[in-house]
Amino acid sequence: MAHIYLTDTEGREATIDIIAGNSLMQTITDAGFDDLLAICGGMCSCATCHVYIDEGQLAQLSQMNEDEQELLSLSDYQQDNSRLSCQLRMSDALDGLRVTIAPAD
Amino acid sequence: MNQAIKERDYFTDHDVLLDPYAYFEEMRPRGPVCQLETHDCLLVTGFDECVEVLRNPTDFSSLNSLASSAFPLPFTPEGSDISAQLEQNRDKYIGGDMVVTYDDTRHTNIRALISLMFTPSRLKANEAFMREYAEKMVSDVVARGRCELVHEIATPYVTMVIADLMGVPAEDRSVFEEKIAEGQTVGSIDDPDSPTDMSAVLFIAEYMGRYLQERAAKPGADLLSELATASYPDGTKPDLIELISLATFMFAAGQDTSAKLLANAMRYVVDEPGLQQQLREDRKLIPFLLEEVLRLEGSSKATHRLARRDTTIGDTKVPAGTQVIVALAAANRDPRRWGEDANEFKLKRPGIKQHIGFGRGSHTCAGAPLARAEVATMFNTFFDRTDNIEISASHHGAKGARRYEFEPSFIIRGMDNLHLELQAKN
């Protein structure tokens, strides 16, 4: 089964199976990682599902829309490899994606 | 001599309706997760425990979220995983064909469609309409010097805003408004055998079916067109019945809750010492007002879940088949999370955005961004047009001894009416 490698805000690592069609946010929260707050539930409205993607894998992901860019720009922890995990749909093609949960603002 | 307090019935007691918070405080000493005596279900009042349930869709189904935990299961649960039994009995649940009760892939698919609906850019595009319509409604009542906020402003306003966003034709909007006004509340405490009446929903669904077919043939720039032409994440197309159910739910769901939020917030704006002036002088504080009101007086008191596998909440073992009242209003006043002043209004409370007034997890209220925008627009408009807003003492009593009537619902927390006196801007 395809999976992602996740690192949480305390440095703990986990391997999580991918369910195609789920968002990355859902993949992380369903696996029980509480430090991804995901307050708005995936409406691209709160920026509390902020993650960093391994830089070499960024090109595999869908492009950011304006809403995502704007929300991320408000975060104190934005980096070049920042994404909102609610905006990323999982598929088997993303097998091996390395994801780190960003600190909460 | 100590006398055990008799447990009140959350689902039918009118005193609980008037002050659900007192009931939750009575229950809190029994632990963050406790078994009710009045019904065979668990009551979860702890913040962490509520979040734990809401973020565990694997073990907890949402099938009973509208029907509530007040009714026994329509089947005998067998074994440690009753997921298949739940699906076999889905048609016996009120709202079993609506997104609020969906689980798993069916829910993920529909949420993917919903996630496009109230994005910041879409709300921004609709800002001018929301503002103009608010100006018109508010200037009419300010000229009169008074209004009844719930029926004259809040409810028609939210109906018109969602109708405009979705692209419901102007000539049909008043028909919907009347039908919704006629309908019984959801989760009525006065009708324990049939607390949720779906007649208004079925009425609206007929219209939505027609619109969606029209938009599929000739798409425009509205939400109905977007739904009519949308695909699921795997590229397949939703069937028409699923889209009708979704469009109807999106139209109907936000009506009561958004409208009640405006009235709930207005009580604080008027009666909290100095708050009205503070907000008038610094409008950037309005979002903080809304979040604190959502925590203290969110429009949904509770939602419900059903354990479909043997699981736990905190240290409590929960067998498959257990129904759970997730008491959002209790969690939002849990002193373990919010401190000893949890029952008090405090602007800019630390960590306020983490309240669960709109729920949490995969079923978090999708209309939350719209509700926030609607209520903020209304407050800005009221502040622009008035110098002062008062609650009518002749209707509600003097400050400190107000009397309010609440919608008789075990789901909704909202006033039936709120009479205001408005002093026009000089």
Short mmCIF file of C-alpha atoms in Angstrom, two decimals:
data_model
loop_
_atom_site.label_atom_id
_atom_site.label_comp_id
_atom_site.label_asym_id
_atom_site.label_seq_id
_atom_site.Cartn_x
_atom_site.Cartn_y
_atom_site.Cartn_z
CA MET A 1 0.00 0.00 0.00
CA ALA A 2 1.19 3.52 -0.75
CA HIS A 3 2.09 5.59 2.28
CA ILE A 4 3.47 8.90 3.52
CA TYR A 5 6.19 9.58 6.08
CA LEU A 6 5.04 12.06 8.70
CA THR A 7 6.98 14.02 11.30
CA ASP A 8 4.94 15.84 13.95
CA THR A 9 5.83 19.06 15.78
CA GLU A 10 7.69 17.12 18.47
CA GLY A 11 9.82 15.23 15.98
CA ARG A 12 7.94 11.93 16.26
CA GLU A 13 7.86 10.00 13.01
CA ALA A 14 5.19 7.76 11.58
CA THR A 15 4.34 5.96 8.38
CA ILE A 16 0.71 6.38 7.35
CA ASP A 17 -1.14 4.48 4.62
CA ILE A 18 -2.67 6.55 1.84
CA ILE A 19 -6.36 6.26 1.04
CA ALA A 20 -6.72 7.65 -2.48
CA GLY A 21 -9.16 10.56 -2.63
CA ASN A 22 -8.68 11.63 0.99
CA SER A 23 -6.97 14.94 1.63
CA LEU A 24 -3.54 14.96 3.23
CA MET A 25 -5.14 16.74 6.21
CA GLN A 26 -7.62 13.89 6.64
CA THR A 27 -4.83 11.34 6.25
CA ILE A 28 -2.95 12.94 9.13
CA THR A 29 -5.89 13.62 11.47
CA ASP A 30 -7.47 10.18 10.93
CA ALA A 31 -4.14 8.69 12.02
CA GLY A 32 -4.58 10.50 15.36
CA PHE A 33 -2.05 13.33 15.10
CA ASP A 34 -3.61 15.99 17.31
CA ASP A 35 -1.06 18.72 16.66
CA LEU A 36 -2.51 19.25 13.19
CA LEU A 37 -5.46 21.29 14.44
CA ALA A 38 -7.31 21.57 11.11
CA ILE A 39 -9.93 23.79 12.74
CA CYS A 40 -12.03 24.63 9.68
CA GLY A 41 -12.32 21.02 8.58
CA GLY A 42 -10.91 21.50 5.09
CA MET A 43 -12.57 24.68 3.82
CA CYS A 44 -9.30 26.51 3.04
CA SER A 45 -10.24 29.10 5.63
CA CYS A 46 -8.07 28.82 8.74
CA ALA A 47 -4.50 27.76 7.85
CA THR A 48 -4.27 25.44 10.87
CA CYS A 49 -3.40 22.41 8.73
CA HIS A 50 -0.07 23.91 7.67
CA VAL A 51 2.62 21.38 6.70
CA TYR A 52 6.07 21.35 5.09
CA ILE A 53 6.66 19.06 2.14
CA ASP A 54 10.07 17.57 1.31
CA GLU A 55 11.45 20.11 -1.18
CA GLY A 56 12.33 17.50 -3.77
CA GLN A 57 8.71 16.32 -3.87
CA LEU A 58 6.92 19.66 -4.16
CA ALA A 59 6.60 19.38 -7.92
CA GLN A 60 4.49 16.22 -7.57
CA LEU A 61 1.70 18.22 -5.92
CA SER A 62 -1.17 20.25 -7.36
CA GLN A 63 -0.57 23.97 -7.77
CA MET A 64 -1.53 26.38 -5.00
CA ASN A 65 -4.56 28.58 -5.60
CA GLU A 66 -4.76 32.21 -4.46
CA ASP A 67 -6.66 31.42 -1.26
CA GLU A 68 -4.03 28.96 -0.10
CA GLN A 69 -1.21 31.38 -0.95
CA GLU A 70 -2.87 34.20 0.94
CA LEU A 71 -3.60 32.13 4.04
CA LEU A 72 -0.05 30.80 4.15
CA SER A 73 1.37 34.29 3.78
CA LEU A 74 -0.26 35.17 7.13
CA SER A 75 1.63 32.42 8.96
CA ASP A 76 4.72 33.28 10.99
CA TYR A 77 6.11 29.89 10.01
CA GLN A 78 5.73 30.04 6.23
CA GLN A 79 8.57 28.50 4.26
CA ASP A 80 9.14 27.90 0.55
CA ASN A 81 7.89 24.33 1.02
CA SER A 82 4.74 25.25 2.96
CA ARG A 83 1.34 23.86 1.94
CA LEU A 84 -2.11 23.59 3.49
CA SER A 85 -2.72 19.88 3.82
CA CYS A 86 -6.49 20.24 3.27
CA GLN A 87 -5.75 21.34 -0.29
CA LEU A 88 -3.80 18.23 -1.26
CA ARG A 89 -5.62 15.14 -2.53
CA MET A 90 -3.88 11.84 -1.96
CA SER A 91 -3.24 9.28 -4.66
CA ASP A 92 -0.97 6.25 -4.98
CA ALA A 93 1.34 8.43 -7.09
CA LEU A 94 2.27 10.28 -3.89
CA ASP A 95 3.73 7.12 -2.33
CA GLY A 96 6.74 8.07 -0.19
CA LEU A 97 5.75 11.73 0.33
CA ARG A 98 7.63 13.23 3.29
CA VAL A 99 5.55 15.63 5.35
CA THR A 100 6.30 17.64 8.51
CA ILE A 101 3.60 19.34 10.56
CA ALA A 102 4.41 23.07 10.86
CA PRO A 103 4.28 24.81 14.27
CA ALA A 104 0.90 26.35 15.14
CA ASP A 105 0.64 30.14 14.82
CA MET B 1 -28.80 15.60 54.75
CA ASN B 2 -27.46 15.29 51.26
CA GLN B 3 -30.06 14.61 48.68
CA ALA B 4 -29.08 13.28 45.28
CA ILE B 5 -30.10 15.71 42.56
CA LYS B 6 -32.53 14.07 40.20
CA GLU B 7 -31.13 14.02 36.68
CA ARG B 8 -33.07 16.27 34.34
CA ASP B 9 -34.02 15.15 30.84
CA TYR B 10 -31.83 17.00 28.36
CA PHE B 11 -34.18 16.14 25.49
CA THR B 12 -37.50 17.36 26.90
CA ASP B 13 -37.02 19.63 29.94
CA HIS B 14 -37.97 23.27 29.29
CA ASP B 15 -35.74 24.53 32.09
CA VAL B 16 -32.77 22.87 30.38
CA LEU B 17 -33.79 24.68 27.21
CA LEU B 18 -33.69 28.06 28.97
CA ASP B 19 -30.33 27.36 30.59
CA PRO B 20 -28.55 24.35 29.09
CA TYR B 21 -25.32 25.54 30.70
CA ALA B 22 -26.68 24.99 34.23
CA TYR B 23 -27.66 21.45 33.20
CA PHE B 24 -24.18 20.75 31.84
CA GLU B 25 -22.60 22.09 35.06
CA GLU B 26 -24.88 19.75 37.05
CA MET B 27 -23.60 16.87 34.95
CA ARG B 28 -19.92 17.85 34.83
CA PRO B 29 -19.05 16.46 38.32
CA ARG B 30 -20.06 13.01 37.01
CA GLY B 31 -16.98 13.13 34.80
CA PRO B 32 -16.17 14.35 31.26
CA VAL B 33 -17.87 11.20 29.92
CA CYS B 34 -20.90 9.92 31.82
CA GLN B 35 -23.81 7.57 31.32
CA LEU B 36 -27.22 9.27 31.39
CA GLU B 37 -29.96 7.87 33.60
CA THR B 38 -32.74 9.25 31.42
CA HIS B 39 -31.54 7.72 28.14
CA ASP B 40 -29.24 4.88 27.16
CA CYS B 41 -26.39 7.03 25.92
CA LEU B 42 -23.20 8.75 27.03
CA LEU B 43 -22.95 12.49 27.63
CA VAL B 44 -19.53 13.98 26.83
CA THR B 45 -18.96 17.36 28.47
CA GLY B 46 -15.14 17.51 28.50
CA PHE B 47 -13.41 19.59 25.83
CA ASP B 48 -10.61 17.11 25.12
CA GLU B 49 -13.05 14.21 25.11
CA CYS B 50 -15.44 15.94 22.68
CA VAL B 51 -12.56 16.74 20.33
CA GLU B 52 -11.38 13.14 20.62
CA VAL B 53 -14.78 11.81 19.50
CA LEU B 54 -15.19 14.35 16.70
CA ARG B 55 -11.73 13.56 15.34
CA ASN B 56 -12.28 9.83 15.35
CA PRO B 57 -14.57 9.11 12.37
CA THR B 58 -13.10 5.63 12.14
CA ASP B 59 -14.78 4.49 15.36
CA PHE B 60 -17.66 6.96 15.55
CA SER B 61 -20.34 7.15 12.88
CA SER B 62 -22.31 10.36 12.29
CA LEU B 63 -25.45 8.46 11.30
CA ASN B 64 -27.37 9.64 14.40
CA SER B 65 -26.12 13.24 14.27
CA LEU B 66 -29.54 14.60 13.31
CA ALA B 67 -31.78 11.89 14.80
CA SER B 68 -29.92 12.32 18.13
CA SER B 69 -29.04 9.85 20.88
CA ALA B 70 -32.53 10.03 22.40
CA PHE B 71 -33.82 6.99 20.52
CA PRO B 72 -32.78 3.36 20.92
CA LEU B 73 -30.98 1.74 17.98
CA PRO B 74 -33.41 0.30 15.42
CA PHE B 75 -31.50 -3.01 15.52
CA THR B 76 -29.59 -5.16 18.03
CA PRO B 77 -25.85 -4.51 17.75
CA GLU B 78 -23.83 -7.65 17.21
CA GLY B 79 -20.10 -7.94 17.78
CA SER B 80 -17.27 -5.46 18.08
CA ASP B 81 -17.84 -3.80 14.67
CA ILE B 82 -21.37 -2.87 13.63
CA SER B 83 -20.46 -0.77 10.57
CA ALA B 84 -22.32 -3.08 8.19
CA GLN B 85 -25.41 -3.14 10.42
CA LEU B 86 -25.43 0.66 10.51
CA GLU B 87 -25.39 0.93 6.74
CA GLN B 88 -28.19 -1.66 6.47
CA ASN B 89 -30.30 0.53 8.76
CA ARG B 90 -29.34 3.92 7.34
CA ASP B 91 -32.81 4.49 5.85
CA LYS B 92 -34.35 4.29 9.33
CA TYR B 93 -32.49 7.44 10.43
CA ILE B 94 -33.79 10.95 9.96
CA GLY B 95 -31.40 12.69 7.57
CA GLY B 96 -29.69 9.37 6.74
CA ASP B 97 -29.46 10.59 3.13
CA MET B 98 -27.86 13.94 4.02
CA VAL B 99 -24.19 14.80 4.22
CA VAL B 100 -24.35 15.56 7.96
CA THR B 101 -24.89 11.82 8.62
CA TYR B 102 -22.47 10.38 6.04
CA ASP B 103 -19.37 8.38 6.87
CA ASP B 104 -16.23 7.23 5.04
CA THR B 105 -15.77 7.59 1.27
CA ARG B 106 -19.28 8.85 0.65
CA HIS B 107 -18.64 11.66 3.09
CA THR B 108 -15.13 12.39 1.78
CA ASN B 109 -16.51 12.70 -1.75
CA ILE B 110 -19.22 15.13 -0.78
CA ARG B 111 -16.91 17.17 1.45
CA ALA B 112 -14.57 17.54 -1.51
CA LEU B 113 -17.42 19.27 -3.37
CA ILE B 114 -18.38 21.38 -0.35
CA SER B 115 -14.82 22.52 0.22
CA LEU B 116 -15.08 24.68 -2.90
CA MET B 117 -18.18 26.49 -1.75
CA PHE B 118 -17.23 29.08 0.85
CA THR B 119 -13.59 29.79 0.12
CA PRO B 120 -12.23 33.24 1.05
CA SER B 121 -12.16 34.33 -2.61
CA ARG B 122 -15.76 33.32 -3.19
CA LEU B 123 -16.92 35.15 -0.08
CA LYS B 124 -14.94 38.19 -1.16
CA ALA B 125 -16.63 38.10 -4.54
CA ASN B 126 -19.98 38.10 -2.75
CA GLU B 127 -19.02 40.85 -0.29
CA ALA B 128 -20.65 43.69 -2.22
CA PHE B 129 -24.01 41.92 -2.34
CA MET B 130 -23.84 41.03 1.34
CA ARG B 131 -23.03 44.59 2.26
CA GLU B 132 -25.66 46.23 0.00
CA TYR B 133 -28.40 43.94 1.17
CA ALA B 134 -27.47 44.48 4.82
CA GLU B 135 -27.49 48.27 4.26
CA LYS B 136 -30.97 48.11 2.83
CA MET B 137 -32.42 45.97 5.60
CA VAL B 138 -30.76 47.87 8.44
CA SER B 139 -31.56 51.36 7.13
CA ASP B 140 -35.27 50.42 6.95
CA VAL B 141 -35.45 49.37 10.61
CA VAL B 142 -33.22 52.18 11.87
CA ALA B 143 -35.62 54.67 10.29
CA ARG B 144 -38.34 53.09 12.43
CA GLY B 145 -36.18 53.17 15.57
CA ARG B 146 -36.66 49.52 16.50
CA CYS B 147 -36.77 45.98 15.17
CA GLU B 148 -37.22 42.35 16.07
CA LEU B 149 -33.81 41.11 15.06
CA VAL B 150 -34.44 37.38 14.49
CA HIS B 151 -37.39 37.53 12.09
CA GLU B 152 -37.03 40.96 10.55
CA ILE B 153 -33.30 40.94 9.91
CA ALA B 154 -31.31 37.81 10.71
CA THR B 155 -33.41 35.06 9.12
CA PRO B 156 -34.37 36.82 5.86
CA TYR B 157 -30.80 38.08 5.52
CA VAL B 158 -29.12 34.68 5.71
CA THR B 159 -31.75 33.20 3.38
CA MET B 160 -31.08 35.91 0.81
CA VAL B 161 -27.29 35.61 1.06
CA ILE B 162 -27.18 31.85 0.54
CA ALA B 163 -29.80 32.13 -2.21
CA ASP B 164 -27.64 34.67 -4.00
CA LEU B 165 -24.46 32.62 -3.59
CA MET B 166 -26.12 29.47 -4.87
CA GLY B 167 -27.97 31.18 -7.67
CA VAL B 168 -31.54 30.50 -6.54
CA PRO B 169 -33.74 32.62 -8.83
CA ALA B 170 -34.94 35.83 -7.16
CA GLU B 171 -38.61 35.00 -7.71
CA ASP B 172 -38.38 31.76 -5.70
CA ARG B 173 -36.55 33.16 -2.67
CA SER B 174 -39.60 34.41 -0.80
CA VAL B 175 -41.30 31.03 -1.33
CA PHE B 176 -38.42 29.35 0.47
CA GLU B 177 -38.40 31.95 3.19
CA GLU B 178 -42.08 31.29 3.93
CA LYS B 179 -41.66 27.54 3.87
CA ILE B 180 -38.70 27.65 6.26
CA ALA B 181 -40.58 30.00 8.60
CA GLU B 182 -43.53 27.54 8.70
CA GLY B 183 -41.36 24.53 9.53
CA GLN B 184 -40.79 23.04 12.97
CA THR B 185 -37.35 23.45 14.54
CA VAL B 186 -34.79 20.66 14.26
CA GLY B 187 -34.66 18.53 17.40
CA SER B 188 -37.90 19.82 18.92
CA ILE B 189 -38.25 19.18 22.65
CA ASP B 190 -42.01 19.50 22.31
CA ASP B 191 -42.37 16.59 19.93
CA PRO B 192 -40.27 13.81 21.49
CA ASP B 193 -41.47 11.07 19.12
CA SER B 194 -40.70 13.01 15.95
CA PRO B 195 -38.40 15.91 16.86
CA THR B 196 -37.23 16.75 13.36
CA ASP B 197 -39.66 17.53 10.58
CA MET B 198 -38.26 17.22 7.06
CA SER B 199 -41.18 18.74 5.12
CA ALA B 200 -39.43 22.08 4.38
CA VAL B 201 -36.35 20.16 3.26
CA LEU B 202 -38.35 17.97 0.87
CA PHE B 203 -40.09 21.04 -0.52
CA ILE B 204 -36.79 22.80 -1.23
CA ALA B 205 -35.31 19.60 -2.70
CA GLU B 206 -37.86 19.63 -5.52
CA TYR B 207 -36.75 23.09 -6.58
CA MET B 208 -33.05 22.22 -6.24
CA GLY B 209 -33.52 19.24 -8.55
CA ARG B 210 -34.92 21.49 -11.24
CA TYR B 211 -32.20 24.13 -10.85
CA LEU B 212 -29.43 21.54 -10.98
CA GLN B 213 -30.75 20.04 -14.21
CA GLU B 214 -31.04 23.51 -15.73
CA ARG B 215 -27.49 24.43 -14.67
CA ALA B 216 -26.05 21.14 -15.93
CA ALA B 217 -27.45 22.02 -19.37
CA LYS B 218 -26.46 25.69 -19.19
CA PRO B 219 -23.91 26.48 -16.46
CA GLY B 220 -23.55 29.98 -15.03
CA ALA B 221 -21.19 31.43 -12.41
CA ASP B 222 -23.14 30.39 -9.32
CA LEU B 223 -22.65 27.57 -6.82
CA LEU B 224 -25.45 25.46 -8.26
CA SER B 225 -23.67 25.50 -11.61
CA GLU B 226 -20.45 24.52 -9.93
CA LEU B 227 -22.15 21.60 -8.20
CA ALA B 228 -23.95 20.53 -11.38
CA THR B 229 -20.65 20.25 -13.23
CA ALA B 230 -18.40 19.03 -10.38
CA SER B 231 -16.52 15.74 -10.11
CA TYR B 232 -15.46 13.67 -7.13
CA PRO B 233 -11.71 13.41 -6.36
CA ASP B 234 -11.49 10.17 -8.40
CA GLY B 235 -12.92 11.93 -11.45
CA THR B 236 -16.36 10.27 -11.36
CA LYS B 237 -19.52 12.38 -11.45
CA PRO B 238 -21.95 12.58 -8.52
CA ASP B 239 -25.46 11.41 -9.38
CA LEU B 240 -28.29 13.92 -9.41
CA ILE B 241 -29.94 12.62 -6.21
CA GLU B 242 -26.71 13.13 -4.29
CA LEU B 243 -26.39 16.68 -5.63
CA ILE B 244 -29.99 17.53 -4.78
CA SER B 245 -29.46 16.29 -1.24
CA LEU B 246 -26.28 18.35 -0.92
CA ALA B 247 -27.71 21.55 -2.41
CA THR B 248 -30.80 21.28 -0.23
CA PHE B 249 -28.74 20.72 2.88
CA MET B 250 -26.42 23.62 2.11
CA PHE B 251 -29.38 25.90 1.58
CA ALA B 252 -31.37 24.81 4.63
CA ALA B 253 -28.64 24.02 7.18
CA GLY B 254 -27.22 27.45 7.69
CA GLN B 255 -30.50 29.29 8.01
CA ASP B 256 -31.25 28.87 11.66
CA THR B 257 -27.73 28.64 12.99
CA SER B 258 -26.34 31.76 11.28
CA ALA B 259 -29.43 33.77 12.14
CA LYS B 260 -29.27 32.71 15.79
CA LEU B 261 -25.60 33.62 16.00
CA LEU B 262 -26.39 37.24 15.14
CA ALA B 263 -28.99 37.42 17.91
CA ASN B 264 -26.80 35.60 20.45
CA ALA B 265 -23.93 37.98 19.70
CA MET B 266 -26.17 41.06 19.90
CA ARG B 267 -27.08 40.22 23.51
CA TYR B 268 -23.43 40.41 24.49
CA VAL B 269 -22.78 43.56 22.44
CA VAL B 270 -25.57 45.39 24.25
CA ASP B 271 -25.27 44.00 27.78
CA GLU B 272 -21.55 43.45 28.27
CA PRO B 273 -20.31 46.69 29.91
CA GLY B 274 -18.42 48.96 27.48
CA LEU B 275 -18.34 46.36 24.71
CA GLN B 276 -20.58 48.15 22.20
CA GLN B 277 -18.48 51.31 22.35
CA GLN B 278 -15.25 49.34 22.15
CA LEU B 279 -16.43 47.56 18.99
CA ARG B 280 -17.74 50.76 17.42
CA GLU B 281 -14.32 52.35 17.89
CA ASP B 282 -12.33 49.34 16.69
CA ARG B 283 -14.15 47.20 14.17
CA LYS B 284 -11.19 44.83 13.96
CA LEU B 285 -12.42 43.43 17.27
CA ILE B 286 -15.65 42.09 15.70
CA PRO B 287 -14.09 38.73 14.73
CA PHE B 288 -12.91 38.27 18.34
CA LEU B 289 -16.42 39.04 19.56
CA LEU B 290 -17.83 36.37 17.26
CA GLU B 291 -15.38 33.70 18.37
CA GLU B 292 -16.07 34.33 22.06
CA VAL B 293 -19.84 34.26 21.44
CA LEU B 294 -19.44 31.05 19.44
CA ARG B 295 -17.70 29.59 22.47
CA LEU B 296 -20.20 30.84 25.06
CA GLU B 297 -23.42 30.73 23.03
CA GLY B 298 -22.74 28.75 19.87
CA SER B 299 -25.85 28.01 17.83
CA SER B 300 -25.50 24.22 18.18
CA LYS B 301 -25.60 22.89 21.73
CA ALA B 302 -24.75 19.32 20.86
CA THR B 303 -24.21 16.86 18.07
CA HIS B 304 -24.39 13.08 18.24
CA ARG B 305 -22.26 10.11 17.31
CA LEU B 306 -22.66 6.36 17.35
CA ALA B 307 -19.77 4.03 18.17
CA ARG B 308 -19.55 1.55 15.32
CA ARG B 309 -16.55 -0.31 16.79
CA ASP B 310 -15.48 -1.09 20.34
CA THR B 311 -13.44 1.96 21.28
CA THR B 312 -12.62 4.40 24.08
CA ILE B 313 -13.14 8.06 24.95
CA GLY B 314 -10.33 9.05 27.29
CA ASP B 315 -10.25 6.16 29.78
CA THR B 316 -13.87 5.19 29.25
CA LYS B 317 -14.51 1.99 27.35
CA VAL B 318 -17.20 2.44 24.73
CA PRO B 319 -18.72 -0.69 23.18
CA ALA B 320 -19.92 -0.71 19.55
CA GLY B 321 -23.55 0.43 19.45
CA THR B 322 -23.14 3.13 22.14
CA GLN B 323 -24.73 6.48 21.33
CA VAL B 324 -22.90 9.61 22.39
CA ILE B 325 -24.09 13.17 22.98
CA VAL B 326 -21.15 15.39 22.06
CA ALA B 327 -22.04 18.46 24.12
CA LEU B 328 -20.31 21.24 22.20
CA ALA B 329 -21.73 23.90 24.52
CA ALA B 330 -20.39 22.08 27.60
CA ALA B 331 -16.95 21.52 26.06
CA ASN B 332 -16.77 25.21 25.21
CA ARG B 333 -17.18 26.05 28.92
CA ASP B 334 -15.02 23.23 30.30
CA PRO B 335 -12.87 24.86 33.04
CA ARG B 336 -10.11 22.29 32.44
CA ARG B 337 -9.67 23.80 28.96
CA TRP B 338 -10.73 27.42 29.44
CA GLY B 339 -9.90 28.11 33.11
CA GLU B 340 -12.06 29.09 36.05
CA ASP B 341 -13.53 32.05 34.14
CA ALA B 342 -14.89 29.71 31.45
CA ASN B 343 -18.45 31.02 31.91
CA GLU B 344 -17.44 34.64 31.51
CA PHE B 345 -17.20 36.76 28.36
CA LYS B 346 -13.62 37.74 27.62
CA LEU B 347 -12.64 39.44 24.39
CA LYS B 348 -9.40 38.05 22.88
CA ARG B 349 -9.37 35.00 25.17
CA PRO B 350 -6.13 33.04 24.58
CA GLY B 351 -6.61 30.09 22.23
CA ILE B 352 -10.16 31.17 21.40
CA LYS B 353 -10.01 29.89 17.82
CA GLN B 354 -9.90 26.36 19.16
CA HIS B 355 -13.48 26.45 20.46
CA ILE B 356 -15.76 23.81 18.96
CA GLY B 357 -18.82 25.97 18.33
CA PHE B 358 -18.71 24.76 14.71
CA GLY B 359 -17.61 21.25 15.68
CA ARG B 360 -14.26 19.74 14.73
CA GLY B 361 -12.95 17.05 12.42
CA SER B 362 -14.33 15.90 9.10
CA HIS B 363 -17.88 17.14 9.83
CA THR B 364 -16.87 20.66 10.94
CA CYS B 365 -19.57 23.10 9.85
CA ALA B 366 -18.82 23.90 6.22
CA GLY B 367 -20.80 27.11 6.39
CA ALA B 368 -18.71 28.55 9.22
CA PRO B 369 -16.80 31.01 7.01
CA LEU B 370 -20.09 32.23 5.54
CA ALA B 371 -21.74 32.58 8.96
CA ARG B 372 -18.79 34.62 10.24
CA ALA B 373 -18.91 36.88 7.18
CA GLU B 374 -22.67 37.37 7.44
CA VAL B 375 -22.68 38.28 11.11
CA ALA B 376 -19.62 40.56 10.83
CA THR B 377 -21.24 42.37 7.89
CA MET B 378 -24.42 42.88 9.89
CA PHE B 379 -22.58 44.30 12.91
CA ASN B 380 -20.58 46.66 10.73
CA THR B 381 -23.77 47.86 9.09
CA PHE B 382 -25.61 48.34 12.40
CA PHE B 383 -22.65 50.27 13.82
CA ASP B 384 -22.47 52.47 10.70
CA ARG B 385 -26.16 53.34 10.84
CA THR B 386 -26.70 53.80 14.57
CA ASP B 387 -25.22 55.65 17.53
CA ASN B 388 -26.59 53.19 20.03
CA ILE B 389 -28.39 49.85 20.18
CA GLU B 390 -30.43 48.78 23.21
CA ILE B 391 -32.37 45.64 24.05
CA SER B 392 -36.02 46.52 24.51
CA ALA B 393 -36.74 46.52 28.26
CA SER B 394 -40.48 46.39 27.62
CA HIS B 395 -40.08 43.06 25.80
CA HIS B 396 -37.16 41.49 27.66
CA GLY B 397 -36.98 43.19 31.07
CA ALA B 398 -34.29 45.45 32.46
CA LYS B 399 -30.59 44.79 32.15
CA GLY B 400 -29.54 42.19 34.71
CA ALA B 401 -33.03 40.64 34.67
CA ARG B 402 -33.62 39.94 30.98
CA ARG B 403 -36.20 37.39 29.87
CA TYR B 404 -35.77 35.57 26.59
CA GLU B 405 -37.62 32.85 24.76
CA PHE B 406 -35.60 30.15 23.10
CA GLU B 407 -36.32 27.97 20.13
CA PRO B 408 -37.61 24.70 21.63
CA SER B 409 -34.78 22.55 20.28
CA PHE B 410 -32.27 20.18 21.88
CA ILE B 411 -29.89 20.94 18.99
CA ILE B 412 -30.17 24.68 18.33
CA ARG B 413 -29.31 27.35 20.90
CA GLY B 414 -31.10 30.42 19.72
CA MET B 415 -33.57 33.03 20.74
CA ASP B 416 -37.05 33.01 19.30
CA ASN B 417 -36.99 36.79 19.15
CA LEU B 418 -34.85 39.75 20.19
CA HIS B 419 -36.44 43.19 20.24
CA LEU B 420 -34.04 46.09 19.82
CA GLU B 421 -34.28 49.86 20.10
CA LEU B 422 -32.11 51.65 17.58
CA GLN B 423 -30.83 55.19 17.87
CA ALA B 424 -30.11 56.46 14.36
CA LYS B 425 -26.73 57.98 13.55
CA ASN B 426 -26.67 61.72 14.06
#
